[in-house]
């Protein structure tokens, strides 16, 4: 092997890599163009191979130290820099990506909301005027308890961590079922929304008839401010999938599923933390008798107002925050 000739051939690549690494280390990967990022990844692979060759032929400690330094610095920028970029991507999604997705899907979310709220209103009216209707939807032991002047939230006290985790699991299950229901053409999603609306309306009538509306809704408001919107969003995600299956429009059905499925997935990314927070509130805050009902109402109103303000926010374009991802294969 002609060492001097090989070093001369490879010198320009090493210098180019040195230049790109110096810029990335000094000013960050975002200052590199897409082409520079591709070159950085390619040069990193090349210098890794050069280092292996230098070690194989024992080309001297100075050259190996130089190549090893370039390899280590390249690895740090490509892999660790990529992880930093992933964290920035997550932060950007939280700040603007999720609200933008909700706004983009607002028609489906509004329909999902109506599919729960309208049946709830109808169910409340029917249950208020027809006791036999309430018997169909509400378990008898629950009706008996409420008519005795008691609510069932007290069962959470003393087992808050267990109750909170069970509540989270149940809410996540209902929401995921609503999303997955989109694969039935949206029929299962519609059924889940309508059924939950009917049940909620009948419960509202039951507590209202027995003078327990104020403490009941004080319990519901804090966590419901996050839980119900999360279910509306999950229902909207399911309706998106149903739309892709039934009405793909100009797309092939598989392409429509990719397009609307991506939007549904982005909605689910936001739904999960909302339901986790709602579960914590429902397990530890909502049933706490030491907290006055007025404070619970105020908390619910503040949470709902904050959520609506967050979902309504508009992002301001600031150029390309995320250039081409570094894919080193």
Short mmCIF file of C-alpha atoms in Angstrom, two decimals:
data_model
loop_
_atom_site.label_atom_id
_atom_site.label_comp_id
_atom_site.label_asym_id
_atom_site.label_seq_id
_atom_site.Cartn_x
_atom_site.Cartn_y
_atom_site.Cartn_z
CA UNK A 1 0.00 0.00 0.00
CA UNK A 2 1.40 3.41 -1.05
CA UNK A 3 0.73 5.34 2.16
CA UNK A 4 1.68 8.79 0.94
CA UNK A 5 -0.43 8.45 -2.20
CA UNK A 6 -3.43 7.18 -0.21
CA UNK A 7 -3.14 10.02 2.32
CA UNK A 8 -2.93 12.57 -0.51
CA UNK A 9 -6.05 11.14 -2.12
CA UNK A 10 -8.01 11.19 1.12
CA UNK A 11 -6.75 14.53 2.48
CA UNK A 12 -9.43 16.67 0.80
CA UNK A 13 -12.23 14.52 2.25
CA UNK A 14 -10.75 14.84 5.73
CA UNK A 15 -10.43 18.60 5.36
CA UNK A 16 -14.03 18.89 4.12
CA UNK A 17 -15.22 16.85 7.10
CA UNK A 18 -13.14 18.98 9.46
CA UNK A 19 -14.75 22.14 8.02
CA UNK A 20 -18.32 20.82 8.37
CA UNK A 21 -17.69 19.55 11.89
CA UNK A 22 -16.21 22.86 12.95
CA UNK A 23 -19.29 24.72 11.70
CA UNK A 24 -21.70 22.25 13.32
CA UNK A 25 -19.85 22.36 16.64
CA UNK A 26 -19.61 26.14 16.65
CA UNK A 27 -23.05 27.13 15.32
CA UNK A 28 -25.18 23.96 15.40
CA UNK A 29 -26.44 21.49 12.82
CA UNK A 30 -29.31 23.77 11.85
CA UNK A 31 -26.85 26.14 10.21
CA UNK A 32 -25.87 23.46 7.68
CA UNK A 33 -27.73 23.16 4.41
CA UNK A 34 -29.44 19.93 3.44
CA UNK A 35 -26.60 19.18 1.02
CA UNK A 36 -23.99 19.84 3.72
CA UNK A 37 -25.77 17.45 6.07
CA UNK A 38 -25.76 14.73 3.41
CA UNK A 39 -22.06 15.38 2.80
CA UNK A 40 -21.36 15.23 6.54
CA UNK A 41 -23.01 11.83 6.80
CA UNK A 42 -21.16 10.53 3.73
CA UNK A 43 -17.79 11.85 4.89
CA UNK A 44 -18.34 10.36 8.34
CA UNK A 45 -18.82 6.91 6.80
CA UNK A 46 -15.71 7.42 4.68
CA UNK A 47 -13.48 8.48 7.55
CA UNK A 48 -14.70 5.51 9.62
CA UNK A 49 -13.56 3.22 6.82
CA UNK A 50 -10.27 5.14 6.58
CA UNK A 51 -9.67 4.67 10.30
CA UNK A 52 -10.25 0.93 10.00
CA UNK A 53 -7.79 0.78 7.09
CA UNK A 54 -5.20 2.81 8.99
CA UNK A 55 -5.44 0.46 11.96
CA UNK A 56 -5.19 -2.60 9.74
CA UNK A 57 -2.00 -1.37 8.08
CA UNK A 58 -0.64 0.32 11.24
CA UNK A 59 -0.12 3.63 9.47
CA UNK A 60 1.28 5.45 12.46
CA UNK A 61 -0.10 6.97 15.68
CA UNK A 62 -0.39 10.56 14.40
CA UNK A 63 -2.58 9.66 11.43
CA UNK A 64 -4.70 7.26 13.49
CA UNK A 65 -5.22 9.91 16.19
CA UNK A 66 -6.36 12.39 13.55
CA UNK A 67 -8.78 9.93 11.95
CA UNK A 68 -10.07 8.77 15.32
CA UNK A 69 -10.71 12.38 16.35
CA UNK A 70 -12.67 13.05 13.16
CA UNK A 71 -14.65 9.83 13.65
CA UNK A 72 -15.54 10.62 17.27
CA UNK A 73 -16.55 14.19 16.45
CA UNK A 74 -18.59 13.02 13.47
CA UNK A 75 -20.36 10.41 15.60
CA UNK A 76 -21.21 13.02 18.22
CA UNK A 77 -22.75 15.36 15.67
CA UNK A 78 -24.63 12.75 13.67
CA UNK A 79 -26.05 10.59 16.44
CA UNK A 80 -26.17 12.84 19.49
CA UNK A 81 -27.07 15.84 17.34
CA UNK A 82 -29.89 13.81 15.81
CA UNK A 83 -31.20 12.98 19.26
CA UNK A 84 -31.15 16.67 20.16
CA UNK A 85 -33.06 17.34 16.99
CA UNK A 86 -35.64 14.71 18.00
CA UNK A 87 -36.17 16.49 21.31
CA UNK A 88 -36.58 19.76 19.43
CA UNK A 89 -39.10 18.06 17.15
CA UNK A 90 -41.07 16.92 20.19
CA UNK A 91 -40.99 20.41 21.66
CA UNK A 92 -42.13 21.89 18.35
CA UNK A 93 -45.01 19.39 18.17
CA UNK A 94 -46.12 20.34 21.67
CA UNK A 95 -45.82 24.06 20.99
CA UNK A 96 -47.45 24.23 17.58
CA UNK A 97 -47.74 20.87 15.83
CA UNK A 98 -50.56 19.47 17.95
CA UNK A 99 -52.67 22.67 17.89
CA UNK A 100 -52.17 22.88 14.11
CA UNK A 101 -53.34 19.27 13.72
CA UNK A 102 -56.43 19.92 15.84
CA UNK A 103 -57.27 22.98 13.75
CA UNK A 104 -56.73 21.04 10.54
CA UNK A 105 -59.11 18.30 11.75
CA UNK A 106 -61.63 20.61 13.40
CA UNK A 107 -64.52 19.43 11.21
CA UNK A 108 -64.10 15.82 12.29
CA UNK A 109 -63.60 16.83 15.93
CA UNK A 110 -66.74 18.97 15.84
CA UNK A 111 -68.73 16.05 14.42
CA UNK A 112 -67.31 13.80 17.12
CA UNK A 113 -68.35 16.33 19.76
CA UNK A 114 -71.88 16.54 18.38
CA UNK A 115 -72.15 12.74 18.31
CA UNK A 116 -71.61 12.73 22.08
CA UNK A 117 -73.20 16.00 23.21
CA UNK A 118 -76.43 15.74 21.20
CA UNK A 119 -77.30 12.22 22.45
CA UNK A 120 -76.40 13.38 25.99
CA UNK A 121 -78.95 16.22 25.75
CA UNK A 122 -81.62 13.92 24.34
CA UNK A 123 -80.88 11.27 26.95
CA UNK A 124 -81.08 13.85 29.77
CA UNK A 125 -84.52 14.96 28.57
CA UNK A 126 -85.82 11.39 28.19
CA UNK A 127 -84.45 10.28 31.57
CA UNK A 128 -85.91 13.34 33.29
CA UNK A 129 -89.39 12.65 31.94
CA UNK A 130 -89.43 8.85 31.75
CA UNK A 131 -88.08 6.83 34.71
CA UNK A 132 -88.27 3.59 32.73
CA UNK A 133 -85.76 5.00 30.23
CA UNK A 134 -83.23 5.61 33.00
CA UNK A 135 -83.59 2.01 34.18
CA UNK A 136 -82.44 0.83 30.76
CA UNK A 137 -79.10 2.67 30.79
CA UNK A 138 -78.12 3.15 34.44
CA UNK A 139 -77.34 0.17 36.72
CA UNK A 140 -79.94 -0.38 39.46
CA UNK A 141 -77.41 -0.21 42.32
CA UNK A 142 -76.25 3.19 41.08
CA UNK A 143 -79.82 4.47 40.90
CA UNK A 144 -80.49 3.19 44.42
CA UNK A 145 -77.36 4.83 45.81
CA UNK A 146 -78.15 8.22 44.27
CA UNK A 147 -81.75 8.10 45.43
CA UNK A 148 -80.42 7.57 48.95
CA UNK A 149 -78.59 10.87 48.55
CA UNK A 150 -75.13 9.37 48.01
CA UNK A 151 -72.56 9.62 45.23
CA UNK A 152 -70.07 6.92 44.32
CA UNK A 153 -66.90 9.05 44.25
CA UNK A 154 -66.13 8.26 47.88
CA UNK A 155 -64.89 4.83 46.84
CA UNK A 156 -61.79 6.52 45.39
CA UNK A 157 -60.71 7.93 48.76
CA UNK A 158 -57.95 5.92 50.40
CA UNK A 159 -56.96 4.14 47.18
CA UNK A 160 -56.07 7.18 45.09
CA UNK A 161 -52.99 5.76 43.30
CA UNK A 162 -54.80 2.56 42.30
CA UNK A 163 -57.94 4.43 41.33
CA UNK A 164 -55.97 6.95 39.29
CA UNK A 165 -54.14 4.26 37.33
CA UNK A 166 -57.36 2.34 36.71
CA UNK A 167 -59.07 5.51 35.52
CA UNK A 168 -56.20 6.25 33.12
CA UNK A 169 -56.30 2.72 31.72
CA UNK A 170 -60.06 2.83 31.25
CA UNK A 171 -60.00 6.24 29.56
CA UNK A 172 -57.15 5.19 27.29
CA UNK A 173 -59.02 2.01 26.38
CA UNK A 174 -62.19 3.92 25.48
CA UNK A 175 -60.23 6.45 23.43
CA UNK A 176 -58.17 3.84 21.59
CA UNK A 177 -61.35 1.91 20.83
CA UNK A 178 -62.85 5.10 19.42
CA UNK A 179 -59.79 5.56 17.20
CA UNK A 180 -59.63 1.91 16.13
CA UNK A 181 -63.36 2.05 15.43
CA UNK A 182 -62.47 4.07 12.36
CA UNK A 183 -61.35 0.82 10.71
CA UNK A 184 -65.00 -0.30 10.74
CA UNK A 185 -65.80 2.62 8.51
CA UNK A 186 -66.34 4.73 11.61
CA UNK A 187 -69.36 2.73 12.78
CA UNK A 188 -67.77 1.61 16.05
CA UNK A 189 -66.49 5.14 16.67
CA UNK A 190 -69.99 6.56 16.23
CA UNK A 191 -71.45 3.87 18.51
CA UNK A 192 -68.91 4.59 21.29
CA UNK A 193 -69.57 8.33 21.14
CA UNK A 194 -73.36 8.01 21.09
CA UNK A 195 -73.43 5.40 23.87
CA UNK A 196 -71.22 7.47 26.15
CA UNK A 197 -73.38 10.51 25.42
CA UNK A 198 -76.57 8.63 26.29
CA UNK A 199 -75.07 7.35 29.52
CA UNK A 200 -73.71 10.75 30.54
CA UNK A 201 -77.07 12.40 29.88
CA UNK A 202 -79.00 9.86 31.93
CA UNK A 203 -76.54 10.20 34.83
CA UNK A 204 -76.94 13.97 34.66
CA UNK A 205 -80.71 13.61 34.93
CA UNK A 206 -80.40 11.14 37.82
CA UNK A 207 -78.22 13.37 40.00
CA UNK A 208 -80.32 16.42 39.08
CA UNK A 209 -83.56 14.77 40.15
CA UNK A 210 -82.06 13.85 43.50
CA UNK A 211 -80.47 17.18 44.39
CA UNK A 212 -76.88 16.04 43.79
CA UNK A 213 -76.13 17.97 40.62
CA UNK A 214 -73.87 20.53 42.32
CA UNK A 215 -71.45 18.05 43.99
CA UNK A 216 -71.57 15.70 41.02
CA UNK A 217 -70.55 18.29 38.43
CA UNK A 218 -68.01 19.71 40.90
CA UNK A 219 -66.43 16.26 40.78
CA UNK A 220 -66.65 16.03 36.98
CA UNK A 221 -65.47 19.54 36.04
CA UNK A 222 -61.75 19.37 36.98
CA UNK A 223 -60.86 16.19 35.11
CA UNK A 224 -63.69 16.44 32.59
CA UNK A 225 -62.13 19.64 31.25
CA UNK A 226 -59.37 17.42 29.80
CA UNK A 227 -61.05 14.04 29.60
CA UNK A 228 -64.05 14.96 27.47
CA UNK A 229 -62.04 17.00 24.91
CA UNK A 230 -59.61 14.07 24.70
CA UNK A 231 -62.50 11.74 23.84
CA UNK A 232 -63.74 14.24 21.24
CA UNK A 233 -60.26 14.26 19.70
CA UNK A 234 -60.06 10.46 19.74
CA UNK A 235 -63.48 10.30 18.10
CA UNK A 236 -62.28 12.74 15.46
CA UNK A 237 -59.28 10.49 14.80
CA UNK A 238 -61.59 7.51 14.34
CA UNK A 239 -63.79 9.48 11.95
CA UNK A 240 -60.70 10.42 9.93
CA UNK A 241 -59.90 6.73 9.45
CA UNK A 242 -63.53 6.03 8.55
CA UNK A 243 -63.39 8.82 5.98
CA UNK A 244 -60.28 7.27 4.43
CA UNK A 245 -62.00 3.90 4.07
CA UNK A 246 -65.42 5.06 2.87
CA UNK A 247 -64.65 8.28 1.00
CA UNK A 248 -61.04 8.23 -0.23
CA UNK A 249 -61.89 10.83 -2.87
CA UNK A 250 -59.18 11.25 -5.51
CA UNK A 251 -56.75 9.09 -3.50
CA UNK A 252 -56.35 5.36 -3.70
CA UNK A 253 -57.77 3.88 -0.53
CA UNK A 254 -54.33 2.88 0.74
CA UNK A 255 -53.01 6.40 0.10
CA UNK A 256 -56.04 7.92 1.83
CA UNK A 257 -55.35 5.72 4.85
CA UNK A 258 -51.75 6.97 4.95
CA UNK A 259 -52.84 10.61 4.66
CA UNK A 260 -55.67 10.56 7.19
CA UNK A 261 -53.99 7.94 9.36
CA UNK A 262 -51.05 10.30 9.91
CA UNK A 263 -53.44 13.03 11.08
CA UNK A 264 -55.22 10.54 13.36
CA UNK A 265 -51.89 9.44 14.84
CA UNK A 266 -50.90 13.05 15.54
CA UNK A 267 -54.21 13.54 17.37
CA UNK A 268 -53.57 10.43 19.46
CA UNK A 269 -50.10 11.74 20.42
CA UNK A 270 -51.87 14.66 22.09
CA UNK A 271 -54.76 12.65 23.52
CA UNK A 272 -52.57 10.33 25.59
CA UNK A 273 -50.95 13.00 27.84
CA UNK A 274 -54.35 14.71 28.21
CA UNK A 275 -55.88 11.49 29.53
CA UNK A 276 -52.93 10.85 31.84
CA UNK A 277 -53.34 14.30 33.37
CA UNK A 278 -57.10 13.80 33.61
CA UNK A 279 -56.58 10.47 35.39
CA UNK A 280 -54.28 12.06 37.97
CA UNK A 281 -56.80 14.85 38.60
CA UNK A 282 -59.72 12.42 38.85
CA UNK A 283 -57.85 10.17 41.24
CA UNK A 284 -56.36 12.75 43.59
CA UNK A 285 -58.14 16.11 43.16
CA UNK A 286 -61.74 15.67 42.00
CA UNK A 287 -62.96 13.36 44.81
CA UNK A 288 -61.05 15.13 47.60
CA UNK A 289 -63.67 16.30 50.16
CA UNK A 290 -61.21 18.80 51.66
CA UNK A 291 -61.33 20.87 48.45
CA UNK A 292 -64.43 23.09 48.24
CA UNK A 293 -66.72 22.49 45.30
CA UNK A 294 -66.30 26.09 44.17
CA UNK A 295 -62.55 25.55 43.82
CA UNK A 296 -63.21 22.45 41.74
CA UNK A 297 -65.50 24.38 39.41
CA UNK A 298 -62.96 27.16 39.07
CA UNK A 299 -60.20 24.62 38.39
CA UNK A 300 -62.26 22.98 35.67
CA UNK A 301 -63.04 26.31 34.04
CA UNK A 302 -59.38 27.37 34.15
CA UNK A 303 -58.22 24.06 32.66
CA UNK A 304 -60.81 24.15 29.88
CA UNK A 305 -60.07 27.79 29.07
CA UNK A 306 -56.34 27.09 28.99
CA UNK A 307 -56.83 24.03 26.78
CA UNK A 308 -58.99 25.94 24.29
CA UNK A 309 -56.48 28.79 24.20
CA UNK A 310 -53.63 26.31 23.61
CA UNK A 311 -55.48 24.46 20.83
CA UNK A 312 -56.37 27.76 19.16
CA UNK A 313 -52.84 29.14 19.05
CA UNK A 314 -51.29 29.92 15.71
CA UNK A 315 -47.68 29.13 14.93
CA UNK A 316 -45.46 31.70 13.27
CA UNK A 317 -43.33 30.39 10.44
CA UNK A 318 -39.70 30.88 11.29
CA UNK A 319 -37.96 29.17 8.46
CA UNK A 320 -36.92 25.58 8.47
CA UNK A 321 -36.45 24.46 12.05
CA UNK A 322 -35.78 20.93 10.98
CA UNK A 323 -33.59 20.27 8.02
CA UNK A 324 -32.97 16.88 6.57
CA UNK A 325 -32.59 14.20 9.24
CA UNK A 326 -29.23 12.49 9.33
CA UNK A 327 -29.77 8.92 8.23
CA UNK A 328 -26.53 6.99 8.43
CA UNK A 329 -27.05 3.59 6.94
#
